mmCIF file of C-alpha atoms in Angstrom:
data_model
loop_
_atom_site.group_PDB
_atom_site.id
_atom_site.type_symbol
_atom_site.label_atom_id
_atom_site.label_comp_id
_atom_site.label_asym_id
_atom_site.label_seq_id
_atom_site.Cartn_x
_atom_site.Cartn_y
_atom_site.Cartn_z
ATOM 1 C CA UNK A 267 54.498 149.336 137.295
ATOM 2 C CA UNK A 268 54.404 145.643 138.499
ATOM 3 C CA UNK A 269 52.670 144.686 134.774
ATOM 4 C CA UNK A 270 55.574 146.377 133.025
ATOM 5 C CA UNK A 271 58.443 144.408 135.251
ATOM 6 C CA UNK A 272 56.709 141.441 134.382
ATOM 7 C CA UNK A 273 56.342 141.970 131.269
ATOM 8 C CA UNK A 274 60.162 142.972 131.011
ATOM 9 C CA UNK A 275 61.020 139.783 133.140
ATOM 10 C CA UNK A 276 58.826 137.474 130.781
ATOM 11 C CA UNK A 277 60.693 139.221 127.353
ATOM 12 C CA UNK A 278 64.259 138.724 128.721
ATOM 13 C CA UNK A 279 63.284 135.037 129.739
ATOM 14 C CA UNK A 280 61.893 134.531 125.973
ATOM 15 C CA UNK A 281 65.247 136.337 124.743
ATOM 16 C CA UNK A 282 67.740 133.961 126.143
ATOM 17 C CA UNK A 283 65.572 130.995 125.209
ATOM 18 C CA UNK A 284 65.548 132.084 122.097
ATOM 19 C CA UNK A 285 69.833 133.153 122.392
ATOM 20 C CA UNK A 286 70.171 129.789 124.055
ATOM 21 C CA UNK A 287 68.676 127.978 121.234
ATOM 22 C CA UNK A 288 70.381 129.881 118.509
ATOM 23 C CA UNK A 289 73.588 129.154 119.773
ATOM 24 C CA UNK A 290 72.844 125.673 120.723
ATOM 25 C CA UNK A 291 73.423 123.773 117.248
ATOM 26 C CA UNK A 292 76.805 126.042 117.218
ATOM 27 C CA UNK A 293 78.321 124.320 120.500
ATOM 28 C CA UNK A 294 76.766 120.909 119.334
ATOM 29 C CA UNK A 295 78.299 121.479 115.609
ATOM 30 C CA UNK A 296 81.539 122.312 117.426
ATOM 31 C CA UNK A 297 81.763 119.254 119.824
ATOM 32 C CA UNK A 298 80.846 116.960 116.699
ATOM 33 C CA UNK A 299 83.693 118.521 114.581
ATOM 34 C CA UNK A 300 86.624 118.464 117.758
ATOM 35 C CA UNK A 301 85.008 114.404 118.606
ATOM 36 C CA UNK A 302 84.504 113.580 114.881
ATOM 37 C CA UNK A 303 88.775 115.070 114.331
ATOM 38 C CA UNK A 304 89.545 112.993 117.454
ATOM 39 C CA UNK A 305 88.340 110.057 115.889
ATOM 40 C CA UNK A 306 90.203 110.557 112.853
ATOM 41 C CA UNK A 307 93.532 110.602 114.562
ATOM 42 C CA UNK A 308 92.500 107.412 116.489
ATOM 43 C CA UNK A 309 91.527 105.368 114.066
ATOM 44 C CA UNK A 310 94.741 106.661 112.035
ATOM 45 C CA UNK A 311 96.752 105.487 114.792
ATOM 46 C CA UNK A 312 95.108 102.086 114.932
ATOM 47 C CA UNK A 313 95.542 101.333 111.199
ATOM 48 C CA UNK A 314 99.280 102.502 111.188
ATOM 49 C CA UNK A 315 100.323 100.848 114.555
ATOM 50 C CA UNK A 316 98.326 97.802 113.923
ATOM 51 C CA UNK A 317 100.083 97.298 109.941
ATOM 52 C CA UNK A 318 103.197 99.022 109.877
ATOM 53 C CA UNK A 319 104.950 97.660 113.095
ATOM 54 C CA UNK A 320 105.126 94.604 112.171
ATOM 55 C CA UNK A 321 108.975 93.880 111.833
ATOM 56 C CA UNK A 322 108.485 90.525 109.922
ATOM 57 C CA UNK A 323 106.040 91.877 107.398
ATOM 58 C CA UNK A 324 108.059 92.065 104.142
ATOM 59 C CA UNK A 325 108.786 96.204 103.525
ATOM 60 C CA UNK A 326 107.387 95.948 100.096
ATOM 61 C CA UNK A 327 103.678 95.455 101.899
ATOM 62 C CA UNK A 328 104.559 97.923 104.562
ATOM 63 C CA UNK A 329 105.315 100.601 101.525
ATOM 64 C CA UNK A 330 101.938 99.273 100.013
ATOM 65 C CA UNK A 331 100.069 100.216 102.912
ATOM 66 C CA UNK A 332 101.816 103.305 104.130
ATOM 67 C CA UNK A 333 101.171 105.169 100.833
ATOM 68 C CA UNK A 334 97.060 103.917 101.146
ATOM 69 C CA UNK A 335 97.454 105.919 104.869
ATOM 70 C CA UNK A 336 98.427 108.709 103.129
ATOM 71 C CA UNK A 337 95.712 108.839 100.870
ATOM 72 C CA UNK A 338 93.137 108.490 102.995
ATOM 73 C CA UNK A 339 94.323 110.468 106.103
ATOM 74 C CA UNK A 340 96.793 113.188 104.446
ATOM 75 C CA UNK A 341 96.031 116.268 102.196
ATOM 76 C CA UNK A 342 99.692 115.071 100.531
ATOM 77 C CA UNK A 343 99.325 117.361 97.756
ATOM 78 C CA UNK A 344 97.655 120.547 99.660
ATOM 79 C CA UNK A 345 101.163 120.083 101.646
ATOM 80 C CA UNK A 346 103.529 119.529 99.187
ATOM 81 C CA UNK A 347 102.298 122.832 97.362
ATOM 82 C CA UNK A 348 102.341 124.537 100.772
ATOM 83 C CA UNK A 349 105.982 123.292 101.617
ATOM 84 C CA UNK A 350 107.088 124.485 98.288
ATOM 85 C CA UNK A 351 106.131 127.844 99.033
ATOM 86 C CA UNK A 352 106.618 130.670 96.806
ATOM 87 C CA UNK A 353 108.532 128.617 94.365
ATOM 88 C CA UNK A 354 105.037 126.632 93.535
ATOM 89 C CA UNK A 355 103.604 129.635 91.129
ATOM 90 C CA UNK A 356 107.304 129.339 89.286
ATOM 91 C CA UNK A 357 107.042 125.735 88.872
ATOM 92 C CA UNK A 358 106.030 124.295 85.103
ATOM 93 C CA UNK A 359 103.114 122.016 84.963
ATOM 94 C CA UNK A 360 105.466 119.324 84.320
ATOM 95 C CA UNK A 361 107.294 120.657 87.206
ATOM 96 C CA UNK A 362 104.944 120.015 89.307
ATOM 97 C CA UNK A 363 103.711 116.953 88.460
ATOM 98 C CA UNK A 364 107.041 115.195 89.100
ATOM 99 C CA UNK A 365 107.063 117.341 92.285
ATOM 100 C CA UNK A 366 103.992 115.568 93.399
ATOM 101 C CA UNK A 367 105.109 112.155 92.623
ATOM 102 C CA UNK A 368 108.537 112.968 94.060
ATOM 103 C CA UNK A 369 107.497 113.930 97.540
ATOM 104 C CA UNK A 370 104.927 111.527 97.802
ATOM 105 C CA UNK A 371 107.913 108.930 97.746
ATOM 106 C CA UNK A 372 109.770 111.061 100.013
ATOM 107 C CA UNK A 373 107.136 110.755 102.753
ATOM 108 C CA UNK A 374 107.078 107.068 102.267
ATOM 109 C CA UNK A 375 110.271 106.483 102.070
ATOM 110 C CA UNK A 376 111.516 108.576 104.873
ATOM 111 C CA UNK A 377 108.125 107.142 107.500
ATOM 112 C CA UNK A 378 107.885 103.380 106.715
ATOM 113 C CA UNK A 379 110.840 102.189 108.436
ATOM 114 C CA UNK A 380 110.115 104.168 110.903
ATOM 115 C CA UNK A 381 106.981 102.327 112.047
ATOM 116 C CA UNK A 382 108.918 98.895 112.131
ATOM 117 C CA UNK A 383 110.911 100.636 115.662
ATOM 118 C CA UNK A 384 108.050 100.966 117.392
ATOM 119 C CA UNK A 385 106.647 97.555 118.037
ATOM 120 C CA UNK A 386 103.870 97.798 121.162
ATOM 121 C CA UNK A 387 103.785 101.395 120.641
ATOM 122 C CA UNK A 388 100.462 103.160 121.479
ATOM 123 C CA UNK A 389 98.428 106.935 120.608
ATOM 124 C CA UNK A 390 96.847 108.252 123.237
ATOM 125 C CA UNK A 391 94.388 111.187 121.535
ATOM 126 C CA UNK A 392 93.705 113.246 125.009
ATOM 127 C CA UNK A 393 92.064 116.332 123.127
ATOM 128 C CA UNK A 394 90.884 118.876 120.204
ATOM 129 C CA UNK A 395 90.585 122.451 119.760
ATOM 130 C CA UNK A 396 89.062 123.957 116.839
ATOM 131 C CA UNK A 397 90.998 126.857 115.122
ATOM 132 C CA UNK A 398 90.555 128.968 111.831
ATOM 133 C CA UNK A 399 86.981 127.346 111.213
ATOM 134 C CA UNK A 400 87.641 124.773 109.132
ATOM 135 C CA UNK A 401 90.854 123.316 111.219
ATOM 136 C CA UNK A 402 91.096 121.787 114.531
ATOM 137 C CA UNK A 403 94.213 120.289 116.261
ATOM 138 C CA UNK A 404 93.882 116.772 117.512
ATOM 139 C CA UNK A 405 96.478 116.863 120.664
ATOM 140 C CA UNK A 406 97.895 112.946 121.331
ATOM 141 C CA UNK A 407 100.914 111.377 123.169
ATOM 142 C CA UNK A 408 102.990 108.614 121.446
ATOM 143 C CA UNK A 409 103.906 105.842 124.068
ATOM 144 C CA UNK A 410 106.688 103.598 122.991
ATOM 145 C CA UNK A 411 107.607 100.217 124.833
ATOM 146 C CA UNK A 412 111.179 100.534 124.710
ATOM 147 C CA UNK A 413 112.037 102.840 127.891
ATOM 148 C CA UNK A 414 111.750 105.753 125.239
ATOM 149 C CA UNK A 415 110.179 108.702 126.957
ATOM 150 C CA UNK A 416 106.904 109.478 125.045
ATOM 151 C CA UNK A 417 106.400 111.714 122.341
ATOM 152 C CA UNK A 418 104.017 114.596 122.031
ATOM 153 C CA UNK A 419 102.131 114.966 118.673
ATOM 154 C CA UNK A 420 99.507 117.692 117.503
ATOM 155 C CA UNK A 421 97.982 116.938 114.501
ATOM 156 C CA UNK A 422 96.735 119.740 112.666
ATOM 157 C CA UNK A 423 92.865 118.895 110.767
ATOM 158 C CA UNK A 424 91.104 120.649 107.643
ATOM 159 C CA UNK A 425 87.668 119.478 107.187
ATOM 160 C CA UNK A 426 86.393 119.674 103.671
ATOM 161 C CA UNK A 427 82.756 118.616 102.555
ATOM 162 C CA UNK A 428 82.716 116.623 105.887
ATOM 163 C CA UNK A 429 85.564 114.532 105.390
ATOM 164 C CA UNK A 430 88.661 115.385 107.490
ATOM 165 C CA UNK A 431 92.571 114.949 105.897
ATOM 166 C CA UNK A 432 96.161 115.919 108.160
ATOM 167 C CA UNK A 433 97.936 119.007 106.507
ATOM 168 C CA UNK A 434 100.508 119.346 109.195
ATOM 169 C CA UNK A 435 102.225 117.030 112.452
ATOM 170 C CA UNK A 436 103.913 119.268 115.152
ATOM 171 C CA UNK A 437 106.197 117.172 116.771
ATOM 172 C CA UNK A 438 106.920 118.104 120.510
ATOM 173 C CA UNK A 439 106.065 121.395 119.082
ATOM 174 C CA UNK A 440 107.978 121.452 115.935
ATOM 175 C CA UNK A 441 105.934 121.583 112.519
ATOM 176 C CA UNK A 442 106.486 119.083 110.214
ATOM 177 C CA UNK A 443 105.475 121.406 107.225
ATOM 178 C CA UNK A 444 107.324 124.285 108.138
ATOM 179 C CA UNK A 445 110.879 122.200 108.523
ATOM 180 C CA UNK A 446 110.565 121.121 105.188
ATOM 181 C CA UNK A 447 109.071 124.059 103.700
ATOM 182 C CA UNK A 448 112.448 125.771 105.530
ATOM 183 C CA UNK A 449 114.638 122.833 104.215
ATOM 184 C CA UNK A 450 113.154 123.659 100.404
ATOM 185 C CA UNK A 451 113.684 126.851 99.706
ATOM 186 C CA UNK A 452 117.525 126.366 100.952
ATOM 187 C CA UNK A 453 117.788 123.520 98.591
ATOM 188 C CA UNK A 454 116.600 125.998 95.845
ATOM 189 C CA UNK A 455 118.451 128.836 96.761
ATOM 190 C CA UNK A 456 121.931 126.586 96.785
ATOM 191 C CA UNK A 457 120.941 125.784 93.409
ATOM 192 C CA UNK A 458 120.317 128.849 91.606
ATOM 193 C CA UNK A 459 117.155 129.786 92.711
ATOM 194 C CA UNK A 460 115.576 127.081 90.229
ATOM 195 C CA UNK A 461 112.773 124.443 91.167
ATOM 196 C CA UNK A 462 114.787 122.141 89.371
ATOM 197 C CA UNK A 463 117.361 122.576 91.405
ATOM 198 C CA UNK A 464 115.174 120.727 94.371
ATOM 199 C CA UNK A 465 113.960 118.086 91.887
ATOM 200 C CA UNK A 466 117.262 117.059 90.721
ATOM 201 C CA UNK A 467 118.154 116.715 94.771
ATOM 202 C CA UNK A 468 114.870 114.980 95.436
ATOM 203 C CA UNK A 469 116.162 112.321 93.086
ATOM 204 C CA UNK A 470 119.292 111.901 94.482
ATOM 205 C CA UNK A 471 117.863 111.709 98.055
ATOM 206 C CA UNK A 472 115.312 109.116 97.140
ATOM 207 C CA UNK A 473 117.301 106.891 95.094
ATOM 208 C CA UNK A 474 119.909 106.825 98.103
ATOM 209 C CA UNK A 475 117.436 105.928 99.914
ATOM 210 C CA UNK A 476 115.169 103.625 98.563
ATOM 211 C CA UNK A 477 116.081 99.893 98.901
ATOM 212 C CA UNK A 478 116.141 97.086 97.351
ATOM 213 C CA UNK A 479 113.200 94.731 97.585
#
C-alpha cells in the first residue's frame, strides 16, 4: 500500500514537471509578445514626439517624416480596407487604388499639425494585454505640458511574421477605426450608395485642407 502511494506521489510530481514545462515557453512566448508590443509603442512615441513637435521645423519635413511613421508603425492599408467596410468588395481596382493613396493623405494631413501642439509632451506605456492571438493592446497615457489633463490611449497590435504594425488607436476609449469606418459609410450613403461618392468627398476634404508649402 505504502509502494503504490509512492509510486502515485512520484507520477503526479513527474506530471506537473512535465505540465509545468509544457506550458512554460507559452507564458515566456506571451511576456515576449506583450514586452516586445510595449516596446513598439515606446519607441513610436519617441520618434514622433522627438520629430514632429518641433514648431520651427518647416511642415514640409514634418509631412516627410509623419508619412515614414506610418509606414513603419501602421498597417495603413489593412485599415483603410477595414474602415471602408462592406463597400471595399464593391470598389474597382482603380477604385481602390486611389482609395489607398487618398486616405493615406488624409491621415497625414489631418495628424501632422497636430504634433506641432504638443511641444514637451510625453507617452507613458504602463501596460499590454494580449487578445485574439495575434493582437495585443499596448495601454499608455499622453502627458501634455500645457495644463491639458492627460490623455488615455490604447493602441491596438497585430503581429505578423514577428514584426508588429498599429491597426487601431482608442482614444479615451473611442476607436479611431470604427469613427471613421462610421463616418464612411454615411458619406456613401448621402451619395448614392456609390464608393465614388466618398472619393469625390475625400478630394474635396484634402484639398481644403492641405496647405501651401
Amino acid at each position: 500500500m505504502l509502494k503504490r502511494r509512492l509510486l502515485f506521489i512520484f507520477s503526479l510530481g513527474i506530471m506537473t514537471i512535465l505540465v509545468s514545462a509544457s506550458l512554460l515557453p507559452t507564458i515566456v512566448k506571451a511576456e515576449n509578445f506583450e514586452n516586445g508590443a510595449k516596446r513598439f509603442i515606446e519607441s513610436l512615441a519617441d520618434d514622433a514626439l522627438r520629430s514632429l513637435t518641433i514648431q520651427e521645423r518647416p511642415r514640409e519635413e514634418r509631412v516627410v517624416e509623419f508619412r515614414k511613421l506610418l509606414h513603419v508603425y501602421f498597417a495603413h492599408k489593412a485599415i483603410a480596407a477595414w474602415v471602408l467596410g462592406r463597400y471595399w468588395r464593391r470598389a474597382t481596382n482603380q477604385q481602390k487604388k486611389e482609395y489607398f493613396s487618398l486616405y493615406e493623405v488624409l491621415l497625414v494631413e489631418t495628424y501632422v499639425d497636430r504634433f506641432a501642439n504638443y511641444p514637451g509632451a510625453s507617452l507613458l506605456v504602463s501596460d499590454a494585454l494580449g487578445i485574439g492571438g495575434s493582437d495585443v493592446v499596448v495601454s499608455s497615457m499622453l502627458n501634455l505640458s500645457d495644463g491639458q489633463p492627460p490623455v488615455k490611449l490604447d493602441w491596438r497590435l497585430r503581429a505578423r511574421e514577428g514584426k508588429y504594425k498599429i491597426i487601431d488607436l482608442i482614444v479615451e476609449g473611442l476607436s479611431m477605426g470604427q469613427t471613421q469606418r462610421s463616418e464612411f459609410a454615411s458619406v456613401i450613403r448621402q451619395n448614392g450608395g456609390t464608393v465614388e461618392g466618398l472619393l469625390a468627398e475625400l478630394r474635396k476634404k484634402i484639398k481644403h485642407m492641405k496647405k501651401p508649402s
